Short mmCIF file of C-alpha atoms and ligand atoms in Angstrom, two decimals:
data_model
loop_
_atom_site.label_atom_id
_atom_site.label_comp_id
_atom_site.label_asym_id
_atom_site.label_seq_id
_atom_site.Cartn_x
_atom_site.Cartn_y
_atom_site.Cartn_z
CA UNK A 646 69.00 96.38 150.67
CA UNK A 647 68.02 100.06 149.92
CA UNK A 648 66.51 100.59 153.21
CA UNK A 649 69.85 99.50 154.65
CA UNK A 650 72.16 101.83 152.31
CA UNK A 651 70.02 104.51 153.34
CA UNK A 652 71.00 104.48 156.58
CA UNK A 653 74.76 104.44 155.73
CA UNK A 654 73.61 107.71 153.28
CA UNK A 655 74.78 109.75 156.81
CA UNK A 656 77.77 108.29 156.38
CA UNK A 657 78.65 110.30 153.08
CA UNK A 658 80.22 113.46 153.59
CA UNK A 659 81.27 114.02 150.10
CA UNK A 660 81.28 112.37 146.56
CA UNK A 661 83.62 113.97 144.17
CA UNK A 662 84.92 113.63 140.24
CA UNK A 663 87.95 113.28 140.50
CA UNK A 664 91.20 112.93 138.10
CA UNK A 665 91.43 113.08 134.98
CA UNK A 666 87.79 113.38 134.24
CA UNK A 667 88.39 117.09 135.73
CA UNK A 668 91.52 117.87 133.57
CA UNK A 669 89.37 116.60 130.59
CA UNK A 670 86.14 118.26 131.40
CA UNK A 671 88.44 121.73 131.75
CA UNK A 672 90.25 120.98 128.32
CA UNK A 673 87.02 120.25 126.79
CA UNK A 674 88.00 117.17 126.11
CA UNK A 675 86.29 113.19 126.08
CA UNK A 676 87.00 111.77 129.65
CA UNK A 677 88.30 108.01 129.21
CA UNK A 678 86.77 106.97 132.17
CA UNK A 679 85.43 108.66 135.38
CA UNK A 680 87.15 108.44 138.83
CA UNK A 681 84.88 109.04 141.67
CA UNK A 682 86.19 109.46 145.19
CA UNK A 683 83.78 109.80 148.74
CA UNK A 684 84.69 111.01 151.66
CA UNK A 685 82.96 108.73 154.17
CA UNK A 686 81.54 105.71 153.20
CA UNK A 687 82.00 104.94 149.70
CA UNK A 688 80.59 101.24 149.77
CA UNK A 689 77.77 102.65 150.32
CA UNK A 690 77.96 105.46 147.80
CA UNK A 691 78.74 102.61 145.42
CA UNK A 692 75.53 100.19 146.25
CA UNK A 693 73.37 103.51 146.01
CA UNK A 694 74.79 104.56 142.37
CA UNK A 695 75.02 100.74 140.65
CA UNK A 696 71.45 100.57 142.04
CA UNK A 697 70.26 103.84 140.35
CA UNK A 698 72.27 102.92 137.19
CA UNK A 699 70.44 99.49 136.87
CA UNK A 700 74.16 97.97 137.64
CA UNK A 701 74.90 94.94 139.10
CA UNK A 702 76.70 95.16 142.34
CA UNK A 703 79.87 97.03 142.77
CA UNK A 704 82.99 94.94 143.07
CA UNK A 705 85.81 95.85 145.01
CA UNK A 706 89.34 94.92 144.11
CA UNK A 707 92.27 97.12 146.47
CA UNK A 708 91.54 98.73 149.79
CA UNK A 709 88.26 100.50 149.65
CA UNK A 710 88.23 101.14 146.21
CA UNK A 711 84.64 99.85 144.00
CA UNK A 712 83.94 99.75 140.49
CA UNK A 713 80.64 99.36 138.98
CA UNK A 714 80.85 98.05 135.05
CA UNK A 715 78.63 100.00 133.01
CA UNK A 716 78.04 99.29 128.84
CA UNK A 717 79.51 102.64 128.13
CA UNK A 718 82.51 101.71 130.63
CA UNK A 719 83.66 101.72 134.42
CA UNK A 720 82.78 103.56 136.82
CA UNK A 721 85.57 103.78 139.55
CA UNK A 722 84.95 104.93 143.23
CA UNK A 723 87.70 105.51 145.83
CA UNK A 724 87.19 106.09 149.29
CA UNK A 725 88.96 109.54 149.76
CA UNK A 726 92.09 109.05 151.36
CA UNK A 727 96.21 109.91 152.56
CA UNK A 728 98.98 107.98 151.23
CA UNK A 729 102.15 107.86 152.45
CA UNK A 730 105.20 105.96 150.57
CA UNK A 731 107.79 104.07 153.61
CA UNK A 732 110.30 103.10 150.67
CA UNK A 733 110.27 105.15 147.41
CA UNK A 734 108.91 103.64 144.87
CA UNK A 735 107.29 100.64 146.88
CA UNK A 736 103.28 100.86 146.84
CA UNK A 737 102.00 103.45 149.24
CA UNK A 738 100.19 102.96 152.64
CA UNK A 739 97.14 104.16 152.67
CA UNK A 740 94.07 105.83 155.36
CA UNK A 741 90.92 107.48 154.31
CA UNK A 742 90.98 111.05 154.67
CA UNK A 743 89.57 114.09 153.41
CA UNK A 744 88.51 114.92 149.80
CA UNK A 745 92.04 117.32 150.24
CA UNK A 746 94.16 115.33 151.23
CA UNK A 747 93.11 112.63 148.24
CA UNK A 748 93.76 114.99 145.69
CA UNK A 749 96.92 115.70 147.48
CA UNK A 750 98.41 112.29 147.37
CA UNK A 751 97.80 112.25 143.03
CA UNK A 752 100.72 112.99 140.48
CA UNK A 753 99.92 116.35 138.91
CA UNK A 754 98.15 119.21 139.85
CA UNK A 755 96.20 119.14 136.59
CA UNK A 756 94.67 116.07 137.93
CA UNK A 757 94.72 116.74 141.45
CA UNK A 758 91.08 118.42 141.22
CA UNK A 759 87.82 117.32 141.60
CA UNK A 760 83.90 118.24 141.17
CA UNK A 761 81.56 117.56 144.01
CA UNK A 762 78.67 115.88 143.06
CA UNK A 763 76.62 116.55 146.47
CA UNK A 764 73.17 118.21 146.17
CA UNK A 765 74.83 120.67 148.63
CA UNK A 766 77.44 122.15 146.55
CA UNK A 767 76.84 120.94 143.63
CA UNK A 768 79.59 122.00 140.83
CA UNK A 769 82.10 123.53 143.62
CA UNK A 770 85.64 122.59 142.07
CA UNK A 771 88.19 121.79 144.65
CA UNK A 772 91.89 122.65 143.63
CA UNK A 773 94.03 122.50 146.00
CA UNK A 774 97.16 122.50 144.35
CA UNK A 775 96.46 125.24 141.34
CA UNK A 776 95.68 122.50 138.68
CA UNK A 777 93.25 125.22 136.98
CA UNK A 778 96.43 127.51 136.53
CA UNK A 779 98.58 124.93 135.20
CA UNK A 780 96.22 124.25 132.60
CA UNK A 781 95.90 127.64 131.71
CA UNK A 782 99.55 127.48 131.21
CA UNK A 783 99.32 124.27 129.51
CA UNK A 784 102.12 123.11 131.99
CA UNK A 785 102.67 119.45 133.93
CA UNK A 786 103.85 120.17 137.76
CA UNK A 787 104.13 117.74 140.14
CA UNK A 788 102.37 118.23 143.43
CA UNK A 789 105.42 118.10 146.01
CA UNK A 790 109.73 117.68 145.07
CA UNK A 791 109.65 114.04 146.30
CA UNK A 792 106.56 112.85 143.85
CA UNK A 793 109.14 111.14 141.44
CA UNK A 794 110.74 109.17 144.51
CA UNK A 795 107.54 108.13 145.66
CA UNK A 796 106.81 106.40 142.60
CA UNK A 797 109.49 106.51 139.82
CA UNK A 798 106.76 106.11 136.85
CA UNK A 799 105.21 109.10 137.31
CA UNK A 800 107.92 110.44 135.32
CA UNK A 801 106.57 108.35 132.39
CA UNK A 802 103.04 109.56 133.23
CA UNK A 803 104.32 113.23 132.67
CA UNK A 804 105.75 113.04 129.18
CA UNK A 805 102.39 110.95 128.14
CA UNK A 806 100.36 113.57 129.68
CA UNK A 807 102.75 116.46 127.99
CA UNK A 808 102.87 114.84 124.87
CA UNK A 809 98.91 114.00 124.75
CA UNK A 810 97.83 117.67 125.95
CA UNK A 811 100.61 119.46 123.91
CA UNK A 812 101.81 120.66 127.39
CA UNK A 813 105.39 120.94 128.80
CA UNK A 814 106.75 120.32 131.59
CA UNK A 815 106.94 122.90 134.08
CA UNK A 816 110.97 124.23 134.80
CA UNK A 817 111.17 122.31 138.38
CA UNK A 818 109.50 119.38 137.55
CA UNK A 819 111.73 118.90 134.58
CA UNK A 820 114.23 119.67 137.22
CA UNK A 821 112.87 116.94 139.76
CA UNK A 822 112.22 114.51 136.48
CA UNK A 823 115.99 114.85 135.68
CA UNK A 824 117.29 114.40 139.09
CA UNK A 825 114.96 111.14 139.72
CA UNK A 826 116.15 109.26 136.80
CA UNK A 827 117.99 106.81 138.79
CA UNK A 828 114.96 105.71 140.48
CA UNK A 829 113.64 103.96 137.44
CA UNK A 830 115.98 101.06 138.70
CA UNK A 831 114.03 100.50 141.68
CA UNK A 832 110.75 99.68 139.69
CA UNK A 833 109.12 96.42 138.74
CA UNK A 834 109.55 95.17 135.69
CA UNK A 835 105.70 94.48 135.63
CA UNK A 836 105.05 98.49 136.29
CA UNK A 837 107.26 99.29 133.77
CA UNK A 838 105.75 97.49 131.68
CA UNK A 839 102.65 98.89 132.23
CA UNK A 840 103.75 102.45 131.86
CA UNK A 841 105.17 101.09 128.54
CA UNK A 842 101.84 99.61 127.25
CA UNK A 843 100.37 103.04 128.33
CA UNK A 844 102.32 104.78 125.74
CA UNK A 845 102.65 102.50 123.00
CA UNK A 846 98.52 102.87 123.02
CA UNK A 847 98.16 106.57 123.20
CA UNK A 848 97.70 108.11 120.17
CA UNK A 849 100.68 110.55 120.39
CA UNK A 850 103.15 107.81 121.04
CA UNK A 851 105.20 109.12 118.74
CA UNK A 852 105.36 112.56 120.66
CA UNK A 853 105.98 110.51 124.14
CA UNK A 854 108.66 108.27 122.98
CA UNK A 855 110.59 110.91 121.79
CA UNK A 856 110.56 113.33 124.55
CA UNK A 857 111.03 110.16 126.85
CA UNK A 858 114.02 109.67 124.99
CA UNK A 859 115.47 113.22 125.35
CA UNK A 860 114.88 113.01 128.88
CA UNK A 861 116.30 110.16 129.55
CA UNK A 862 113.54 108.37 130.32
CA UNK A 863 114.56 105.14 127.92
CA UNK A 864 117.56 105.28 128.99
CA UNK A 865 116.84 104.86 132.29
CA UNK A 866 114.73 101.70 131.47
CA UNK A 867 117.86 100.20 130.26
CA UNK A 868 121.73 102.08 128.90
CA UNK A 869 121.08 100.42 125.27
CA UNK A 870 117.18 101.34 124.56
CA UNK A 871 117.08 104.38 121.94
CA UNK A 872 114.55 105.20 119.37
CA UNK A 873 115.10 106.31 115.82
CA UNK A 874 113.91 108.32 113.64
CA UNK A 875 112.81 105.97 111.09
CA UNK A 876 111.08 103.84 113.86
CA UNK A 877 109.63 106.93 115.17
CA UNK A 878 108.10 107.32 111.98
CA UNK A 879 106.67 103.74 111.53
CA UNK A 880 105.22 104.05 115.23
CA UNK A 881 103.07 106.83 114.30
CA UNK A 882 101.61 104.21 111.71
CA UNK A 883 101.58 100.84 113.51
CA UNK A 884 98.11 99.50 114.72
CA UNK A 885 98.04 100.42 118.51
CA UNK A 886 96.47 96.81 119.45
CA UNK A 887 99.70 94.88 118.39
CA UNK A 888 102.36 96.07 121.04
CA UNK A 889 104.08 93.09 119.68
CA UNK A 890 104.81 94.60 116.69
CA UNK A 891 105.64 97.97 118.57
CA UNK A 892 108.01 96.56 120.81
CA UNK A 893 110.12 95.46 117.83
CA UNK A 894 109.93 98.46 116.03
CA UNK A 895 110.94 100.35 118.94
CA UNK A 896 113.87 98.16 119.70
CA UNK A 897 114.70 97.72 116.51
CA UNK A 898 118.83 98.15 116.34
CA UNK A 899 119.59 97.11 119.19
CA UNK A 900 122.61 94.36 119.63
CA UNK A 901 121.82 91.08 121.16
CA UNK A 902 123.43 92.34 124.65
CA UNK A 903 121.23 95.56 124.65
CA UNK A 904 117.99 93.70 123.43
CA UNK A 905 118.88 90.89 126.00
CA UNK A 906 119.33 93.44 129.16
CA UNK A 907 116.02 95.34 128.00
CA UNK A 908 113.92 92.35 127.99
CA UNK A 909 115.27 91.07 131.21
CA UNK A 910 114.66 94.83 133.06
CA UNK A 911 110.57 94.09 131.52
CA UNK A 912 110.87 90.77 132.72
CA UNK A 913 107.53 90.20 130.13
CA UNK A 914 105.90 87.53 129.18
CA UNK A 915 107.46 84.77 126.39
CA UNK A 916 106.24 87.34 123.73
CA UNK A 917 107.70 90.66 124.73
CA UNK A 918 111.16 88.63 125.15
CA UNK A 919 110.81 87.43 121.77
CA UNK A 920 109.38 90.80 119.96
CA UNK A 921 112.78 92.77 121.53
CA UNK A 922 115.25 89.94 121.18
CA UNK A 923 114.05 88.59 117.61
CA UNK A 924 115.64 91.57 115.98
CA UNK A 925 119.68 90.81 116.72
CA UNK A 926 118.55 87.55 116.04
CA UNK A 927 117.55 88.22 112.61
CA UNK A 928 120.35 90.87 112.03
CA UNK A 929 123.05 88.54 112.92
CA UNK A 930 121.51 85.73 109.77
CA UNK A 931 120.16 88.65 107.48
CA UNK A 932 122.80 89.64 104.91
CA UNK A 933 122.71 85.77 103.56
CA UNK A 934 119.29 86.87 102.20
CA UNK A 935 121.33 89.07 99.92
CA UNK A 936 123.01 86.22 98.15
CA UNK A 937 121.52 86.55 94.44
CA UNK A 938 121.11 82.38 94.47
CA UNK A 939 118.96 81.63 97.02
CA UNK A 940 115.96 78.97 97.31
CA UNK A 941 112.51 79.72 98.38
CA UNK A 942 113.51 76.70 100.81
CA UNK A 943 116.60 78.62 102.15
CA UNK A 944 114.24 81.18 103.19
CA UNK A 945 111.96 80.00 105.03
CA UNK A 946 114.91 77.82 107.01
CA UNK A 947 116.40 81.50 107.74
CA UNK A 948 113.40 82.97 108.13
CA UNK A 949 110.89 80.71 109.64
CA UNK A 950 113.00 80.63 113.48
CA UNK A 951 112.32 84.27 113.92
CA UNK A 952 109.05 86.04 115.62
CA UNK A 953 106.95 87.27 113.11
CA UNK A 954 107.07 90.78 114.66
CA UNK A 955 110.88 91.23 114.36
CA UNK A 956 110.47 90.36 110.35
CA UNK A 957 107.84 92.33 110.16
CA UNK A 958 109.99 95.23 112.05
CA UNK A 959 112.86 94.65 109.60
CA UNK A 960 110.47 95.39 106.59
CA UNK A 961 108.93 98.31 108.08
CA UNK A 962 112.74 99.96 109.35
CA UNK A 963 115.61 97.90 107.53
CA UNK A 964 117.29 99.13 104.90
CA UNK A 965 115.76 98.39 101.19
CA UNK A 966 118.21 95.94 100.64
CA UNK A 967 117.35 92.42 98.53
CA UNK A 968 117.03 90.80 101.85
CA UNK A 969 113.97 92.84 102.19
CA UNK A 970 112.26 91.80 99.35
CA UNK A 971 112.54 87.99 100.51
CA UNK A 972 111.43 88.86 104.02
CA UNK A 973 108.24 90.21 102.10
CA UNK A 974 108.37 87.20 99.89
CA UNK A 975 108.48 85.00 102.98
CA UNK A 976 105.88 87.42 105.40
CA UNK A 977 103.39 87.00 102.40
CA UNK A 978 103.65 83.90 100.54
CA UNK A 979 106.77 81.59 101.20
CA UNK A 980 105.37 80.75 105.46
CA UNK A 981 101.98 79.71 104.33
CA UNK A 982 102.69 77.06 101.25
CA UNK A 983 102.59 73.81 102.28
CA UNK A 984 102.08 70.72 99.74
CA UNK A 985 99.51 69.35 98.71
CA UNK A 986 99.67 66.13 99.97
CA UNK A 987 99.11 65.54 103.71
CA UNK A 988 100.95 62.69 106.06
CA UNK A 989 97.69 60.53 104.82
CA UNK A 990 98.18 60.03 101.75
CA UNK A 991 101.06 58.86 102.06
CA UNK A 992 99.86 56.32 105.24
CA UNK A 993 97.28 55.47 101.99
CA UNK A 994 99.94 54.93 99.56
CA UNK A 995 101.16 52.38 101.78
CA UNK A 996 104.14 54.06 103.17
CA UNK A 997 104.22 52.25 107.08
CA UNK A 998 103.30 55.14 109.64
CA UNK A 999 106.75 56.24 110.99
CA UNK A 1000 109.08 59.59 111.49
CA UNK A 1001 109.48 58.75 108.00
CA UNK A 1002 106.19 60.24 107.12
CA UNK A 1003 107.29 63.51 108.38
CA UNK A 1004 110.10 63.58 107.02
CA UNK A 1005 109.21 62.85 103.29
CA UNK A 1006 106.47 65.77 104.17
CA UNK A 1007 109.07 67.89 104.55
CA UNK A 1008 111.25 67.13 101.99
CA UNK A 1009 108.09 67.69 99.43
CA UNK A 1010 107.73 71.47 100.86
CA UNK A 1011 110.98 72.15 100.00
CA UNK A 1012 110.58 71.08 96.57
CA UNK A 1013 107.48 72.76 96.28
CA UNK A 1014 109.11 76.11 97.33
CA UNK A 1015 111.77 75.75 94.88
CA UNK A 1016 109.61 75.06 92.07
CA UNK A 1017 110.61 70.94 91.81
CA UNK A 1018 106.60 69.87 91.96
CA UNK A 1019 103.58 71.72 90.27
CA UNK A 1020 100.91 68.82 91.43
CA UNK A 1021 99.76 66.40 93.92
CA UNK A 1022 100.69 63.85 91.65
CA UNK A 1023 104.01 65.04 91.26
CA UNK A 1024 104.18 65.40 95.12
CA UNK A 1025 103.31 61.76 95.71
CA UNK A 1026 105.72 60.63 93.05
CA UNK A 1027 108.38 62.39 94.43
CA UNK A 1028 107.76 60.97 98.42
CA UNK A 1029 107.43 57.77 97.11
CA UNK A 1030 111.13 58.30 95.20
CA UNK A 1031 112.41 59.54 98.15
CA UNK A 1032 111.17 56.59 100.29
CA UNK A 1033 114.43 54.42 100.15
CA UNK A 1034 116.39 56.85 101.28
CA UNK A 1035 114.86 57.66 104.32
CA UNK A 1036 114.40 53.87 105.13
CA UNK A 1037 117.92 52.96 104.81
CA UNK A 1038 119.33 56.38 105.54
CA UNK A 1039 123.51 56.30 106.41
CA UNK A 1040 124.52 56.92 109.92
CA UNK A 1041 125.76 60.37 110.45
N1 CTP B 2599 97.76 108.59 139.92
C1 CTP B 2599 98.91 108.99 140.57
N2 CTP B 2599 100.08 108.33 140.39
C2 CTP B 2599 100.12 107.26 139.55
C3 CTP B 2599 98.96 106.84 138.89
C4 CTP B 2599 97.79 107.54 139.08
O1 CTP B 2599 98.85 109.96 141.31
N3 CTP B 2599 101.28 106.61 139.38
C5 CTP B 2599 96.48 109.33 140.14
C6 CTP B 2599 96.32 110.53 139.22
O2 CTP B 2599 95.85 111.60 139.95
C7 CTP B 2599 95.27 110.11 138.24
C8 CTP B 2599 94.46 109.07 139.02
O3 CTP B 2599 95.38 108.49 139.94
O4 CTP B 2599 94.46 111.20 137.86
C9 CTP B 2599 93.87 108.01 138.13
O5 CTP B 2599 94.90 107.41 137.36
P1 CTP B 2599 94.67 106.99 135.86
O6 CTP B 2599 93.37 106.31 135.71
O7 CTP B 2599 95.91 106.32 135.39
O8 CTP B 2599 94.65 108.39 135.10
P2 CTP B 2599 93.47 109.36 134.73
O9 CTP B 2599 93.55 110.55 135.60
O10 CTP B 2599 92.18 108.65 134.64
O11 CTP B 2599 93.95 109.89 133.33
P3 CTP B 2599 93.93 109.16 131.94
O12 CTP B 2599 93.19 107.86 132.11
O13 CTP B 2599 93.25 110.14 131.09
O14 CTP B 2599 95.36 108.95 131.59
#
């Protein structure tokens, strides 16, 4: 195998860092992960390296693109190439090219640079597009007027980058940003979604969301989708892992017809629907959690239809009314009591194995939530009170 990617060796003409491993290694900063593109014959490049590395064998995913999975993270390789987009915002054709032209194609000129890594010029940086200036002037620039058309969530990428490098955006490509805004419509709801996972996880989230939000960029996503303050706040705090949790904070306030139109324009999966559209739900049932006499039992019926992450949104950015204080009630103790007895015992007591059973289960939670049995005795006296009842139980 070596013998044969030595021959293809010729075939390399140059193996570059690219991306944001550049940017990073400028700023001084921690690359997340390193982007390596070849001009020539990358395969080949990428057999040679996972070899060396002690990797197993690259895999290859999208059109001449490799990855090799190391412990301290990916390694991916490119083959150098053009792109050209034939509708803006569909997914760009693409033709290897020079090491140039790749960096050409990219979003920003701060990471449209790139390191070779060839014995022969070892070091040389390759910049076509100024990227070493614009970080000097802590700026984000696009690379050409139609990069926003080309592919609409680029404009997301910029206010993550801004916000994460404490740059701005350069005067023309907040220009371009502003002018492209209606493009947004012409993206997946799976992209989007991406680009929304992207900054819900960076650290600065806070930062991103709101200059997305005075640019228009959440706006764009759907009329209805703003971000307050007080959410703003909580984000800062939230656990990046649960975008769950996130999503509801960040759409918390929202009416029904706003939540409804932003989780059809993510088109997510079951839980992203119910993280955004769980809060209108709950607002619209909320205020009877006010009422002074309420059972524990009342509570969880209110409380127990709702996602978990739209309760646990209300907590965090409701107002401190009593309704809060039950939601905690219900988040921390009311949702996990269940009686004592199980659908067994009763089967045991000699109750006959029907609906019934369930039932008369359900009947005994309620009374334990409101305080009516302290014991599995008094659990199983009360089922086996109730039994009649349910076994001649008047038509409705
Ligand atoms: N890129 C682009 N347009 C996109 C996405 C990515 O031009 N919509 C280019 C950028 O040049 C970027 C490279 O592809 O540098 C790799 O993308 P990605 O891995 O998302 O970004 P990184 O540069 O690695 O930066 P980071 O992971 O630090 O955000």
């Amino acid at each position: 195998m070596c013998r044969e990617i030595s021959t293809r060796i010729d075939d390399i003409q140059g193996v570059y860092v690219v991306g944001g491993a550049v940017r990073d290694l400028i700023l001084d900063r921690k690359p997340d992960d390193v982007d390596i593109s070849v001009v020539g014959n990358a395969a080949a490049f990428s057999e040679l390296l996972a070899v060396r590395l002690g990797a197993n064998a690259p895999t290859t995913s999208q059109f001449l693109t490799y990855r090799i999975e190391l412990a301290s993270g990916p390694i991916d390789i490119v083959t150098a190439r053009s792109e050209s987009y034939a509708t803006p915002a569909a997914l760009p054709d693409v033709a290897p090219s020079s090491i140039v032209d790749d960096l050409k194609r990219r979003d920003f000129t701060v990471n449209a640079m790139g390191i070779s890594l060839l014995a022969t010029n070892w070091g040389n940086l390759v910049d076509p597009a100024n990227g070493f200036g614009d970080i000097m002037r802590k700026r984000i620039r696009v690379l050409h007027d139609a990069s926003f058309v080309d592919d609409p969530t680029r404009m997301y990428r910029a206010v993550r980058y801004a916000a994460r490098l404490g740059f701005s955006l350069e005067p023309h490509t907040h220009e371009l940003l502003a002018q492209s805004l209606g493009n947004v419509e012409r993206v997946s709801g799976a992209r989007l979604r991406h680009e929304f996972e992207l900054i819900l996880a960076e650290p600065t989230r806070v930062e991103v969301l709101r200059m997305a939000e005075e640019f228009g960029l959440l706006g764009a996503i759907s009329p209805g989708l703003r971000i307050g303050t007080k959410a703003l706040e909580i984000l800062g705090r939230t656990s990046p892992e649960n975008i769950e949790d996130m999503l509801a904070v960040v759409t918390f306030g929202l009416n029904a017809g706003e939540a409804d139109q932003v989780a059809v324009r993510f088109d997510g999966p079951a839980a992203w629907n119910e993280s955004i559209t769980g809060g209108p739900r709950l607002a619209s049932l909320v205020s009877v959690l006010d009422q002074e006499k309420l059972q524990r039992s009342e509570v969880a019926d209110i409380l127990s239809p709702i996602p978990l992450p739209a309760i646990r949104a209300y907590i965090a950015v409701g107002p401190p009314l009593p309704r809060r204080n039950r939601m905690i009630a219900y988040m921390d103790k009311i949702r996990f009591e269940k009686p004592e007895i199980t659908g067994d015992d009763l089967i045991a007591a000699g109750i006959p194995e029907s609906p019934v059973i369930g039932k008369l289960i359900e009947l005994v939670k309620r009374a334990k939530l409101d305080g009516q049995v302290h014991s599995r005795e008094e659990e199983l006296k009360l089922a086996k009170s109730r039994l009649p009842g349910f076994l001649i139980a008047p038509k409705q």
